[in-house]
PDB file of C-alpha atoms in Angstrom:
ATOM      1  CA  MET A  11     -17.176   4.530  -2.555  1.00 23.00           C
ATOM      2  CA  LYS A  12     -17.695   1.556  -4.829  1.00 25.00           C
ATOM      3  CA  TRP A  13     -15.140  -1.203  -4.203  1.00 29.00           C
ATOM      4  CA  THR A  14     -14.645  -4.470  -6.047  1.00 30.00           C
ATOM      5  CA  GLY A  15     -12.055  -7.200  -6.188  1.00 33.00           C
ATOM      6  CA  CYS A  16      -8.638  -6.875  -4.614  1.00 35.00           C
ATOM      7  CA  SER A  17      -6.685  -3.818  -3.596  1.00 37.00           C
ATOM      8  CA  PHE A  18      -3.082  -2.693  -3.571  1.00 39.00           C
ATOM      9  CA  ALA A  19      -1.097   0.509  -3.704  1.00 47.00           C
ATOM     10  CA  VAL A  20      -0.830   1.840  -7.222  1.00 48.00           C
ATOM     11  CA  LEU A  21       0.677   5.136  -6.180  1.00 52.00           C
ATOM     12  CA  CYS A  22       2.366   5.912  -2.877  1.00 58.00           C
ATOM     13  CA  LEU A  23       4.272   9.143  -2.457  1.00 58.00           C
ATOM     14  CA  MET A  24       6.018  10.731   0.522  1.00 58.00           C
ATOM     15  CA  PHE A  25       7.171  14.293   0.851  1.00 52.00           C
ATOM     16  CA  LEU A  26       8.640  16.305   3.687  1.00 51.00           C
ATOM     17  CA  SER A  27       6.979  19.436   5.047  1.00 52.00           C
ATOM     18  CA  SER A  28       8.931  21.624   7.432  1.00 42.00           C
ATOM     19  CA  THR A  29       8.323  24.628   9.714  1.00 34.00           C
ATOM     20  CA  LEU A  30       4.641  25.257   9.118  1.00 44.00           C
ATOM     21  CA  VAL A  31       3.891  28.850  10.152  1.00 40.00           C
ATOM     22  CA  ASP A  32       1.347  30.930   8.223  1.00 41.00           C
ATOM     23  CA  GLY A  33       2.357  28.583   5.468  1.00 34.00           C
ATOM     24  CA  GLY A  34       5.220  26.144   5.413  1.00 31.00           C
ATOM     25  CA  ILE A  35       8.147  24.841   3.432  1.00 30.00           C
ATOM     26  CA  LEU A  36       7.479  21.680   1.451  1.00 29.00           C
ATOM     27  CA  ARG A  37      10.441  19.787  -0.023  1.00 28.00           C
ATOM     28  CA  TRP A  38       9.946  16.844  -2.348  1.00 27.00           C
ATOM     29  CA  TRP A  39      12.906  14.467  -2.449  1.00 27.00           C
ATOM     30  CA  ASP A  40      14.563  11.368  -3.900  1.00 28.00           C
ATOM     31  CA  ARG A  41      13.449  11.173  -7.544  1.00 29.00           C
ATOM     32  CA  TRP A  42      12.934  13.630 -10.368  1.00 28.00           C
ATOM     33  CA  TRP A  43      10.451  12.878 -13.145  1.00 30.00           C
ATOM     34  CA  LYS A  44       9.488  14.894 -16.214  1.00 30.00           C
ATOM     35  CA  PHE A  45       6.285  14.921 -18.239  1.00 30.00           C
ATOM     36  CA  HIS A  46       6.857  13.230 -21.578  1.00 33.00           C
ATOM     37  CA  ARG A  47       3.292  13.619 -22.862  1.00 35.00           C
ATOM     38  CA  ASN A  48       1.067  16.694 -23.037  1.00 36.00           C
ATOM     39  CA  PRO A  49       1.619  17.924 -19.485  1.00 37.00           C
ATOM     40  CA  PHE A  50      -1.361  18.792 -17.310  1.00 37.00           C
ATOM     41  CA  VAL A  51       0.800  20.944 -15.046  1.00 38.00           C
ATOM     42  CA  SER A  52       4.431  22.033 -14.755  1.00 40.00           C
ATOM     43  CA  SER A  53       7.456  19.722 -14.698  1.00 58.00           C
ATOM     44  CA  SER A  54       7.682  17.265 -11.849  1.00 67.00           C
ATOM     45  CA  LEU A  55       8.877  18.049  -8.348  1.00 69.00           C
ATOM     46  CA  ILE A  56      11.159  15.769  -6.323  1.00 66.00           C
ATOM     47  CA  PHE A  57       9.502  13.131  -4.128  1.00 65.00           C
ATOM     48  CA  GLU A  58      10.124   9.758  -2.502  1.00 63.00           C
ATOM     49  CA  ASP A  59       8.398   6.622  -3.750  1.00 60.00           C
ATOM     50  CA  CYS A  60       7.119   4.551  -0.801  1.00 60.00           C
ATOM     51  CA  GLY A  61       5.780   1.493  -2.605  1.00 57.00           C
ATOM     52  CA  THR A  62       4.421   2.334  -6.070  1.00 58.00           C
ATOM     53  CA  LYS A  63       3.329  -0.508  -8.363  1.00 58.00           C
ATOM     54  CA  TYR A  64       3.039   1.603 -11.528  1.00 62.00           C
ATOM     55  CA  ASP A  65       5.603   3.876 -13.225  1.00 67.00           C
ATOM     56  CA  VAL A  66       5.318   7.445 -11.952  1.00 70.00           C
ATOM     57  CA  ILE A  67       5.841  10.031 -14.691  1.00 73.00           C
ATOM     58  CA  SER A  68       5.457  13.266 -12.746  1.00 75.00           C
ATOM     59  CA  ILE A  69       4.302  14.744  -9.424  1.00 75.00           C
ATOM     60  CA  ASN A  70       3.088  18.317  -8.987  1.00 76.00           C
ATOM     61  CA  LEU A  71       1.735  20.530  -6.236  1.00 75.00           C
ATOM     62  CA  SER A  72      -0.597  23.476  -6.792  1.00 76.00           C
ATOM     63  CA  SER A  73       1.164  25.752  -4.304  1.00 66.00           C
ATOM     64  CA  CYS A  74       4.419  25.983  -6.271  1.00 70.00           C
ATOM     65  CA  ALA A  75       6.203  25.357  -9.555  1.00 68.00           C
ATOM     66  CA  THR A  76       9.589  24.487  -8.076  1.00 66.00           C
ATOM     67  CA  ALA A  77      10.730  23.309  -4.668  1.00 60.00           C
ATOM     68  CA  PRO A  78      10.819  24.477  -1.930  1.00 60.00           C
ATOM     69  CA  CYS A  79       7.056  24.952  -1.824  1.00 64.00           C
ATOM     70  CA  THR A  80       4.748  26.731   0.587  1.00 68.00           C
ATOM     71  CA  MET A  81       1.773  25.052   2.254  1.00 71.00           C
ATOM     72  CA  HIS A  82      -0.621  27.480   3.937  1.00 74.00           C
ATOM     73  CA  ARG A  83      -2.509  26.228   6.958  1.00 74.00           C
ATOM     74  CA  GLY A  84      -6.287  26.261   6.577  1.00 77.00           C
ATOM     75  CA  THR A  85      -6.143  25.841   2.800  1.00 79.00           C
ATOM     76  CA  ASN A  86      -6.373  23.035   0.264  1.00 79.00           C
ATOM     77  CA  VAL A  87      -3.296  21.943  -1.679  1.00 78.00           C
ATOM     78  CA  GLU A  88      -3.921  20.102  -4.946  1.00 79.00           C
ATOM     79  CA  VAL A  89      -1.655  17.153  -5.716  1.00 76.00           C
ATOM     80  CA  LYS A  90      -1.426  15.867  -9.284  1.00 75.00           C
ATOM     81  CA  ALA A  91       0.357  12.676 -10.272  1.00 73.00           C
ATOM     82  CA  GLU A  92       0.722  11.249 -13.762  1.00 73.00           C
ATOM     83  CA  PHE A  93       1.522   7.550 -13.948  1.00 70.00           C
ATOM     84  CA  SER A  94       1.601   4.648 -16.391  1.00 67.00           C
ATOM     85  CA  ALA A  95      -0.293   1.352 -16.077  1.00 58.00           C
ATOM     86  CA  ASN A  96       2.749  -0.655 -17.238  1.00 55.00           C
ATOM     87  CA  GLY A  97       1.015  -2.137 -20.248  1.00 51.00           C
ATOM     88  CA  ALA A  98      -1.971  -3.514 -18.348  1.00 46.00           C
ATOM     89  CA  SER A  99      -5.580  -2.792 -19.180  1.00 43.00           C
ATOM     90  CA  THR A 100      -8.438  -3.240 -16.752  1.00 43.00           C
ATOM     91  CA  ASP A 101     -11.412  -1.507 -15.168  1.00 43.00           C
ATOM     92  CA  SER A 102     -10.535  -0.119 -11.780  1.00 48.00           C
ATOM     93  CA  VAL A 103     -11.980   1.769  -8.850  1.00 48.00           C
ATOM     94  CA  LEU A 104      -9.722   4.366  -7.266  1.00 54.00           C
ATOM     95  CA  LYS A 105      -9.375   4.978  -3.543  1.00 57.00           C
ATOM     96  CA  HIS A 106      -7.504   8.020  -2.251  1.00 62.00           C
ATOM     97  CA  GLU A 107      -5.847   8.511   1.139  1.00 64.00           C
ATOM     98  CA  ALA A 108      -3.394  11.011   2.613  1.00 67.00           C
ATOM     99  CA  TYR A 109      -1.575  11.127   5.953  1.00 62.00           C
ATOM    100  CA  PHE A 110       0.555  13.489   7.985  1.00 61.00           C
ATOM    101  CA  ILE A 111       3.342  11.679   9.863  1.00 60.00           C
ATOM    102  CA  LEU A 112       5.154  13.278  12.806  1.00 58.00           C
ATOM    103  CA  ASN A 113       7.610  11.250  14.897  1.00 54.00           C
ATOM    104  CA  SER A 114       6.100   7.980  13.590  1.00 53.00           C
ATOM    105  CA  VAL A 115       2.566   9.080  14.580  1.00 57.00           C
ATOM    106  CA  LYS A 116       0.255   8.908  11.578  1.00 56.00           C
ATOM    107  CA  THR A 117      -2.788  11.184  11.299  1.00 61.00           C
ATOM    108  CA  LYS A 118      -5.240  10.825   8.448  1.00 63.00           C
ATOM    109  CA  ALA A 119      -5.594  14.020   6.432  1.00 66.00           C
ATOM    110  CA  VAL A 120      -8.777  15.327   4.852  1.00 66.00           C
ATOM    111  CA  ILE A 121      -8.526  14.605   1.129  1.00 64.00           C
ATOM    112  CA  THR A 122     -11.072  15.376  -1.573  1.00 60.00           C
ATOM    113  CA  PRO A 123     -10.777  12.993  -4.531  1.00 52.00           C
ATOM    114  CA  THR A 124     -11.250  14.609  -7.923  1.00 50.00           C
ATOM    115  CA  THR A 125     -10.370  11.587 -10.039  1.00 51.00           C
ATOM    116  CA  CYS A 126     -13.165   9.220 -11.165  1.00 53.00           C
ATOM    117  CA  GLU A 127     -15.393  10.491  -8.330  1.00 47.00           C
ATOM    118  CA  GLY A 128     -15.630   6.972  -6.934  1.00 44.00           C
ATOM    119  CA  SER A 129     -16.823   5.397 -10.175  1.00 42.00           C
ATOM    120  CA  VAL A 130     -15.172   2.782 -12.368  1.00 45.00           C
ATOM    121  CA  CYS A 131     -12.218   4.122 -14.324  1.00 52.00           C
ATOM    122  CA  PRO A 132     -10.727   2.380 -17.370  1.00 47.00           C
ATOM    123  CA  LEU A 133      -6.935   2.101 -17.024  1.00 47.00           C
ATOM    124  CA  GLN A 134      -5.343   1.842 -20.450  1.00 48.00           C
ATOM    125  CA  GLY A 135      -1.822   0.466 -20.655  1.00 44.00           C
ATOM    126  CA  MET A 136       1.114   2.681 -21.649  1.00 47.00           C
ATOM    127  CA  GLN A 137      -0.990   5.811 -21.343  1.00 50.00           C
ATOM    128  CA  GLY A 138      -0.415   8.741 -19.014  1.00 61.00           C
ATOM    129  CA  LEU A 139      -3.100   8.548 -16.322  1.00 67.00           C
ATOM    130  CA  LEU A 140      -3.734  11.547 -14.101  1.00 67.00           C
ATOM    131  CA  PHE A 141      -4.583  11.336 -10.406  1.00 67.00           C
ATOM    132  CA  SER A 142      -5.692  14.604  -8.822  1.00 70.00           C
ATOM    133  CA  ALA A 143      -6.836  15.347  -5.275  1.00 72.00           C
ATOM    134  CA  ASP A 144      -7.041  18.195  -2.771  1.00 75.00           C
ATOM    135  CA  ILE A 145      -5.369  17.790   0.635  1.00 75.00           C
ATOM    136  CA  TYR A 146      -6.554  20.086   3.418  1.00 75.00           C
ATOM    137  CA  VAL A 147      -3.717  21.560   5.503  1.00 73.00           C
ATOM    138  CA  ASN A 148      -5.170  21.671   8.999  1.00 69.00           C
ATOM    139  CA  ALA A 149      -5.282  25.199  10.412  1.00 70.00           C
ATOM    140  CA  ASP A 150      -4.401  23.843  13.867  1.00 67.00           C
ATOM    141  CA  LEU A 151      -1.051  22.383  12.808  1.00 63.00           C
ATOM    142  CA  PRO A 152       1.794  23.920  14.847  1.00 60.00           C
ATOM    143  CA  PRO A 153       5.168  24.915  13.337  1.00 57.00           C
ATOM    144  CA  MET A 154       6.891  21.570  12.763  1.00 55.00           C
ATOM    145  CA  GLN A 155       8.474  19.175  10.326  1.00 53.00           C
ATOM    146  CA  LEU A 156       6.273  16.347   9.138  1.00 54.00           C
ATOM    147  CA  LEU A 157       6.053  13.750   6.407  1.00 54.00           C
ATOM    148  CA  VAL A 158       3.064  13.703   4.089  1.00 57.00           C
ATOM    149  CA  VAL A 159       2.006  10.426   2.475  1.00 57.00           C
ATOM    150  CA  VAL A 160      -0.324  10.307  -0.524  1.00 57.00           C
ATOM    151  CA  LEU A 161      -1.699   6.857  -1.308  1.00 57.00           C
ATOM    152  CA  LEU A 162      -3.684   5.954  -4.402  1.00 55.00           C
ATOM    153  CA  SER A 163      -4.907   2.378  -4.315  1.00 53.00           C
ATOM    154  CA  VAL A 164      -7.022   0.521  -6.789  1.00 46.00           C
ATOM    155  CA  GLY A 165      -9.689  -2.168  -6.538  1.00 40.00           C
ATOM    156  CA  PHE A 166     -10.005  -4.384  -9.546  1.00 35.00           C
ATOM    157  CA  SER A 167     -13.281  -5.621 -10.944  1.00 31.00           C
ATOM    158  CA  SER A 168     -11.253  -8.007 -13.111  1.00 29.00           C
ATOM    159  CA  ILE A 169      -8.059  -9.296 -11.533  1.00 28.00           C
ATOM    160  CA  VAL A 170      -4.904  -8.676 -13.524  1.00 31.00           C
ATOM    161  CA  PHE A 171      -1.938  -7.887 -11.299  1.00 33.00           C
ATOM    162  CA  ALA A 172      -2.907  -9.888  -8.214  1.00 38.00           C
ATOM    163  CA  ASP A 173      -5.480 -12.569  -7.672  1.00 48.00           C
ATOM    164  CA  VAL A 174      -7.859 -12.863  -4.733  1.00 67.00           C
ATOM    165  CA  VAL A 175      -7.780 -16.469  -3.560  1.00 84.00           C
ATOM    166  CA  THR A 176      -9.884 -18.472  -1.146  1.00 85.00           C
ATOM    167  CA  VAL A 177      -8.461 -18.726   2.362  1.00 90.00           C
ATOM    168  CA  HIS A 178      -9.678 -20.385   5.553  1.00 91.00           C
ATOM    169  CA  GLN A 179     -10.336 -19.179   9.084  1.00 91.00           C
ATOM    170  CA  CYS A 180      -7.705 -19.737  11.775  1.00 93.00           C
ATOM    171  CA  LYS A 181      -8.468 -20.779  15.343  1.00 90.00           C
ATOM    172  CA  GLN A 182      -7.571 -17.260  16.473  1.00 90.00           C
ATOM    173  CA  GLY A 183      -7.937 -13.862  14.865  1.00 91.00           C
ATOM    174  CA  PRO A 184     -10.245 -12.416  12.200  1.00 92.00           C
ATOM    175  CA  LEU A 185      -9.909 -13.220   8.522  1.00 92.00           C
ATOM    176  CA  PRO A 186      -8.423 -10.495   6.319  1.00 91.00           C
ATOM    177  CA  VAL A 187     -10.605  -8.672   3.814  1.00 87.00           C
ATOM    178  CA  SER A 188      -8.729 -10.279   0.927  1.00 87.00           C
ATOM    179  CA  VAL A 189      -5.570 -12.236   0.170  1.00 89.00           C
ATOM    180  CA  ASP A 190      -3.794 -11.823  -3.156  1.00 87.00           C
ATOM    181  CA  VAL A 191      -1.141 -14.335  -4.223  1.00 88.00           C
ATOM    182  CA  THR A 192       0.857 -13.353  -7.281  1.00 84.00           C
ATOM    183  CA  GLY A 193       0.312 -15.836 -10.092  1.00 84.00           C
ATOM    184  CA  CYS A 194      -2.408 -17.791  -8.279  1.00 86.00           C
ATOM    185  CA  ARG A 195      -6.090 -17.649  -9.168  1.00 82.00           C
ATOM    186  CA  THR A 196      -7.310 -20.833  -7.497  1.00 86.00           C
ATOM    187  CA  THR A 197      -6.002 -22.958  -4.651  1.00 90.00           C
ATOM    188  CA  PRO A 198      -3.826 -24.820  -4.087  1.00 93.00           C
ATOM    189  CA  CYS A 199      -1.379 -22.058  -4.972  1.00 93.00           C
ATOM    190  CA  GLU A 200       1.885 -23.238  -6.480  1.00 93.00           C
ATOM    191  CA  LEU A 201       4.987 -22.095  -4.596  1.00 94.00           C
ATOM    192  CA  ALA A 202       7.980 -22.286  -6.919  1.00 93.00           C
ATOM    193  CA  LYS A 203      11.241 -23.519  -5.395  1.00 93.00           C
ATOM    194  CA  GLY A 204      14.044 -20.993  -5.314  1.00 92.00           C
ATOM    195  CA  GLN A 205      11.675 -18.033  -5.449  1.00 91.00           C
ATOM    196  CA  ASP A 206       9.801 -15.753  -3.062  1.00 91.00           C
ATOM    197  CA  ALA A 207       6.041 -16.187  -2.913  1.00 91.00           C
ATOM    198  CA  ALA A 208       4.463 -12.708  -2.952  1.00 89.00           C
ATOM    199  CA  VAL A 209       1.275 -12.318  -0.915  1.00 92.00           C
ATOM    200  CA  LEU A 210      -0.714  -9.111  -0.330  1.00 90.00           C
ATOM    201  CA  VAL A 211      -2.987  -9.187   2.718  1.00 92.00           C
ATOM    202  CA  ASP A 212      -5.709  -6.544   3.060  1.00 90.00           C
ATOM    203  CA  PHE A 213      -7.240  -6.237   6.527  1.00 92.00           C
ATOM    204  CA  THR A 214      -8.993  -3.697   8.718  1.00 91.00           C
ATOM    205  CA  ALA A 215      -7.458  -3.049  12.127  1.00 92.00           C
ATOM    206  CA  ASP A 216     -10.017  -3.661  14.870  1.00 92.00           C
ATOM    207  CA  ARG A 217      -7.869  -1.802  17.410  1.00 93.00           C
ATOM    208  CA  HIS A 218      -4.863   0.514  17.681  1.00 95.00           C
ATOM    209  CA  LEU A 219      -1.726  -1.313  16.504  1.00 95.00           C
ATOM    210  CA  THR A 220       1.781  -0.157  17.364  1.00 95.00           C
ATOM    211  CA  ALA A 221       3.537  -3.349  16.244  1.00 95.00           C
ATOM    212  CA  LEU A 222       2.930  -6.163  13.763  1.00 96.00           C
ATOM    213  CA  VAL A 223       4.893  -9.407  13.790  1.00 96.00           C
ATOM    214  CA  PRO A 224       4.277 -12.019  11.065  1.00 96.00           C
ATOM    215  CA  LYS A 225       4.190 -15.636  12.234  1.00 96.00           C
ATOM    216  CA  VAL A 226       4.091 -18.258   9.490  1.00 96.00           C
ATOM    217  CA  HIS A 227       3.480 -21.992   9.963  1.00 95.00           C
ATOM    218  CA  ALA A 228       3.365 -24.841   7.458  1.00 93.00           C
ATOM    219  CA  SER A 229       1.249 -27.957   8.041  1.00 94.00           C
ATOM    220  CA  PHE A 230       1.728 -31.220   6.123  1.00 92.00           C
ATOM    221  CA  GLY A 231       1.192 -34.888   6.915  1.00 88.00           C
ATOM    222  CA  GLY A 232      -0.301 -34.083  10.312  1.00 88.00           C
ATOM    223  CA  VAL A 233       2.757 -32.048  11.344  1.00 91.00           C
ATOM    224  CA  THR A 234       2.904 -28.265  11.858  1.00 92.00           C
ATOM    225  CA  VAL A 235       6.264 -26.485  11.809  1.00 92.00           C
ATOM    226  CA  PRO A 236       7.183 -22.786  12.080  1.00 90.00           C
ATOM    227  CA  PHE A 237       8.320 -21.077   8.912  1.00 88.00           C
ATOM    228  CA  GLU A 238      11.287 -18.850   9.755  1.00 87.00           C
ATOM    229  CA  LEU A 239      11.341 -15.542   7.896  1.00 92.00           C
ATOM    230  CA  PRO A 240      14.594 -13.680   7.171  1.00 92.00           C
ATOM    231  CA  ASP A 241      15.528 -11.024   9.726  1.00 93.00           C
ATOM    232  CA  ASP A 242      14.627  -8.156   7.407  1.00 92.00           C
ATOM    233  CA  ARG A 243      11.048  -9.481   7.109  1.00 93.00           C
ATOM    234  CA  LYS A 244      10.276 -10.071  10.786  1.00 93.00           C
ATOM    235  CA  ASP A 245       8.944  -6.560  11.404  1.00 95.00           C
ATOM    236  CA  GLY A 246       5.546  -6.414   9.751  1.00 95.00           C
ATOM    237  CA  CYS A 247       5.392  -2.633  10.132  1.00 94.00           C
ATOM    238  CA  GLN A 248       8.230  -2.378   7.619  1.00 92.00           C
ATOM    239  CA  TRP A 249       6.169  -4.327   5.075  1.00 93.00           C
ATOM    240  CA  LEU A 250       2.991  -2.263   5.040  1.00 91.00           C
ATOM    241  CA  VAL A 251       2.176  -1.040   1.538  1.00 84.00           C
ATOM    242  CA  GLY A 252       1.707   2.712   1.649  1.00 77.00           C
ATOM    243  CA  GLY A 253       1.324   2.757   5.430  1.00 83.00           C
ATOM    244  CA  VAL A 254       3.273   2.850   8.658  1.00 88.00           C
ATOM    245  CA  CYS A 255       2.828   1.889  12.283  1.00 92.00           C
ATOM    246  CA  PRO A 256       1.062   2.839  14.442  1.00 93.00           C
ATOM    247  CA  VAL A 257      -2.144   1.773  12.710  1.00 93.00           C
ATOM    248  CA  SER A 258      -5.376   3.417  13.836  1.00 92.00           C
ATOM    249  CA  GLN A 259      -8.499   1.473  14.756  1.00 92.00           C
ATOM    250  CA  ASN A 260     -10.713   0.801  11.697  1.00 90.00           C
ATOM    251  CA  GLU A 261      -7.858   1.713   9.345  1.00 90.00           C
ATOM    252  CA  ASP A 262      -7.567  -0.332   6.148  1.00 89.00           C
ATOM    253  CA  VAL A 263      -4.094  -1.845   5.889  1.00 89.00           C
ATOM    254  CA  THR A 264      -2.208  -3.802   3.236  1.00 90.00           C
ATOM    255  CA  TYR A 265       0.638  -6.050   4.385  1.00 93.00           C
ATOM    256  CA  GLU A 266       3.072  -7.664   1.960  1.00 92.00           C
ATOM    257  CA  LEU A 267       4.426 -11.111   2.793  1.00 93.00           C
ATOM    258  CA  ARG A 268       7.514 -12.237   0.905  1.00 92.00           C
ATOM    259  CA  LEU A 269       7.794 -15.934   1.651  1.00 92.00           C
ATOM    260  CA  PRO A 270      11.113 -17.517   0.605  1.00 92.00           C
ATOM    261  CA  VAL A 271      10.616 -20.974  -0.912  1.00 92.00           C
ATOM    262  CA  LEU A 272      14.038 -22.607  -0.771  1.00 91.00           C
ATOM    263  CA  ALA A 273      15.284 -24.827  -3.590  1.00 91.00           C
ATOM    264  CA  VAL A 274      15.973 -27.640  -1.092  1.00 91.00           C
ATOM    265  CA  TYR A 275      12.322 -27.916  -0.049  1.00 90.00           C
ATOM    266  CA  PRO A 276      10.656 -31.184  -1.112  1.00 91.00           C
ATOM    267  CA  SER A 277       7.729 -31.119  -3.509  1.00 93.00           C
ATOM    268  CA  MET A 278       4.590 -31.474  -1.409  1.00 94.00           C
ATOM    269  CA  SER A 279       1.126 -30.191  -0.619  1.00 95.00           C
ATOM    270  CA  LEU A 280       0.786 -28.131   2.534  1.00 95.00           C
ATOM    271  CA  THR A 281      -1.296 -25.552   4.375  1.00 95.00           C
ATOM    272  CA  VAL A 282       0.352 -22.198   5.035  1.00 96.00           C
ATOM    273  CA  GLU A 283      -0.923 -20.157   7.986  1.00 96.00           C
ATOM    274  CA  LEU A 284      -0.067 -16.489   8.461  1.00 96.00           C
ATOM    275  CA  GLN A 285      -0.730 -14.655  11.712  1.00 96.00           C
ATOM    276  CA  LEU A 286      -0.065 -10.950  12.179  1.00 96.00           C
ATOM    277  CA  VAL A 287       0.448 -10.444  15.908  1.00 96.00           C
ATOM    278  CA  ASP A 288       0.255  -7.046  17.609  1.00 95.00           C
ATOM    279  CA  GLN A 289       2.115  -5.437  20.510  1.00 95.00           C
ATOM    280  CA  ASP A 290       0.044  -7.419  23.039  1.00 94.00           C
ATOM    281  CA  ASN A 291       0.739 -10.732  21.284  1.00 94.00           C
ATOM    282  CA  THR A 292      -2.878 -10.725  20.084  1.00 95.00           C
ATOM    283  CA  VAL A 293      -3.667 -11.857  16.547  1.00 96.00           C
ATOM    284  CA  ALA A 294      -4.687  -8.867  14.413  1.00 95.00           C
ATOM    285  CA  THR A 295      -5.546 -11.043  11.397  1.00 95.00           C
ATOM    286  CA  CYS A 296      -4.954 -14.642  10.325  1.00 95.00           C
ATOM    287  CA  PHE A 297      -5.658 -16.954   7.418  1.00 95.00           C
ATOM    288  CA  GLN A 298      -4.806 -20.429   6.139  1.00 95.00           C
ATOM    289  CA  LEU A 299      -3.912 -21.017   2.496  1.00 94.00           C
ATOM    290  CA  GLU A 300      -3.809 -24.312   0.618  1.00 95.00           C
ATOM    291  CA  ALA A 301      -0.577 -24.548  -1.388  1.00 95.00           C
ATOM    292  CA  LYS A 302       1.926 -26.921  -2.921  1.00 95.00           C
ATOM    293  CA  VAL A 303       5.679 -26.643  -3.384  1.00 95.00           C
ATOM    294  CA  VAL A 304       6.681 -27.261  -7.009  1.00 95.00           C
TER     295      VAL A 304
END
């Protein structure tokens, strides 16, 4: 599949599937959306949003018109999602993924993309855009309850929502595939006092990861100090965009860092280093970013 620029989750949906027998009961939950333009399929089912960047208009499943739905093992289920680009306009490449999650164990599902067929798609702002894909329901699945995650991510040939910036290698750990800092196109990136700096880190896991802990350090004037994150941001697994731990080897992962820049910080230039450390205290990925507090 062609891939350019940065990547982040445009569409991330979770739905619960329970007691798979010859088929199974599928219940979408949390939000209810209706088509407001010429609908491609019936009115939306209920689902849970797990990190969507665009506005979701409707979600539909081929196996039913209203919940609860039936998923038959050994068959394909078509998922259709209509969403809005929030006023942006760019050329984009779509990447589709789907997962079954049982007791926090994530298994990648077989998914056949039917949108764009891997080519460049124009995303026009304020227009209903349709994502459609077939998910294969494995015939070997036992009767159980599981969570299904559908992730639609996008790679930009021209950066609009997030900007890929230049980062530097750390002493330990591989560089990520890309680093996107909101509002920054070139380094040093400006970190505004009193605000969170939003950073998206795309990396490929080179081994099985059951834990991810972010460790941030700031270096200035020959001094390096740890950057303490709030308690709710210390578990990197909770800040994966469209994914969960454990992470499989060779899996593409997007981690979101929300770095609080306090109003009391002095104005200065500094180097920010982010390490993502795994369950064995080994660095899964690391980069250094030139920045300045303003």
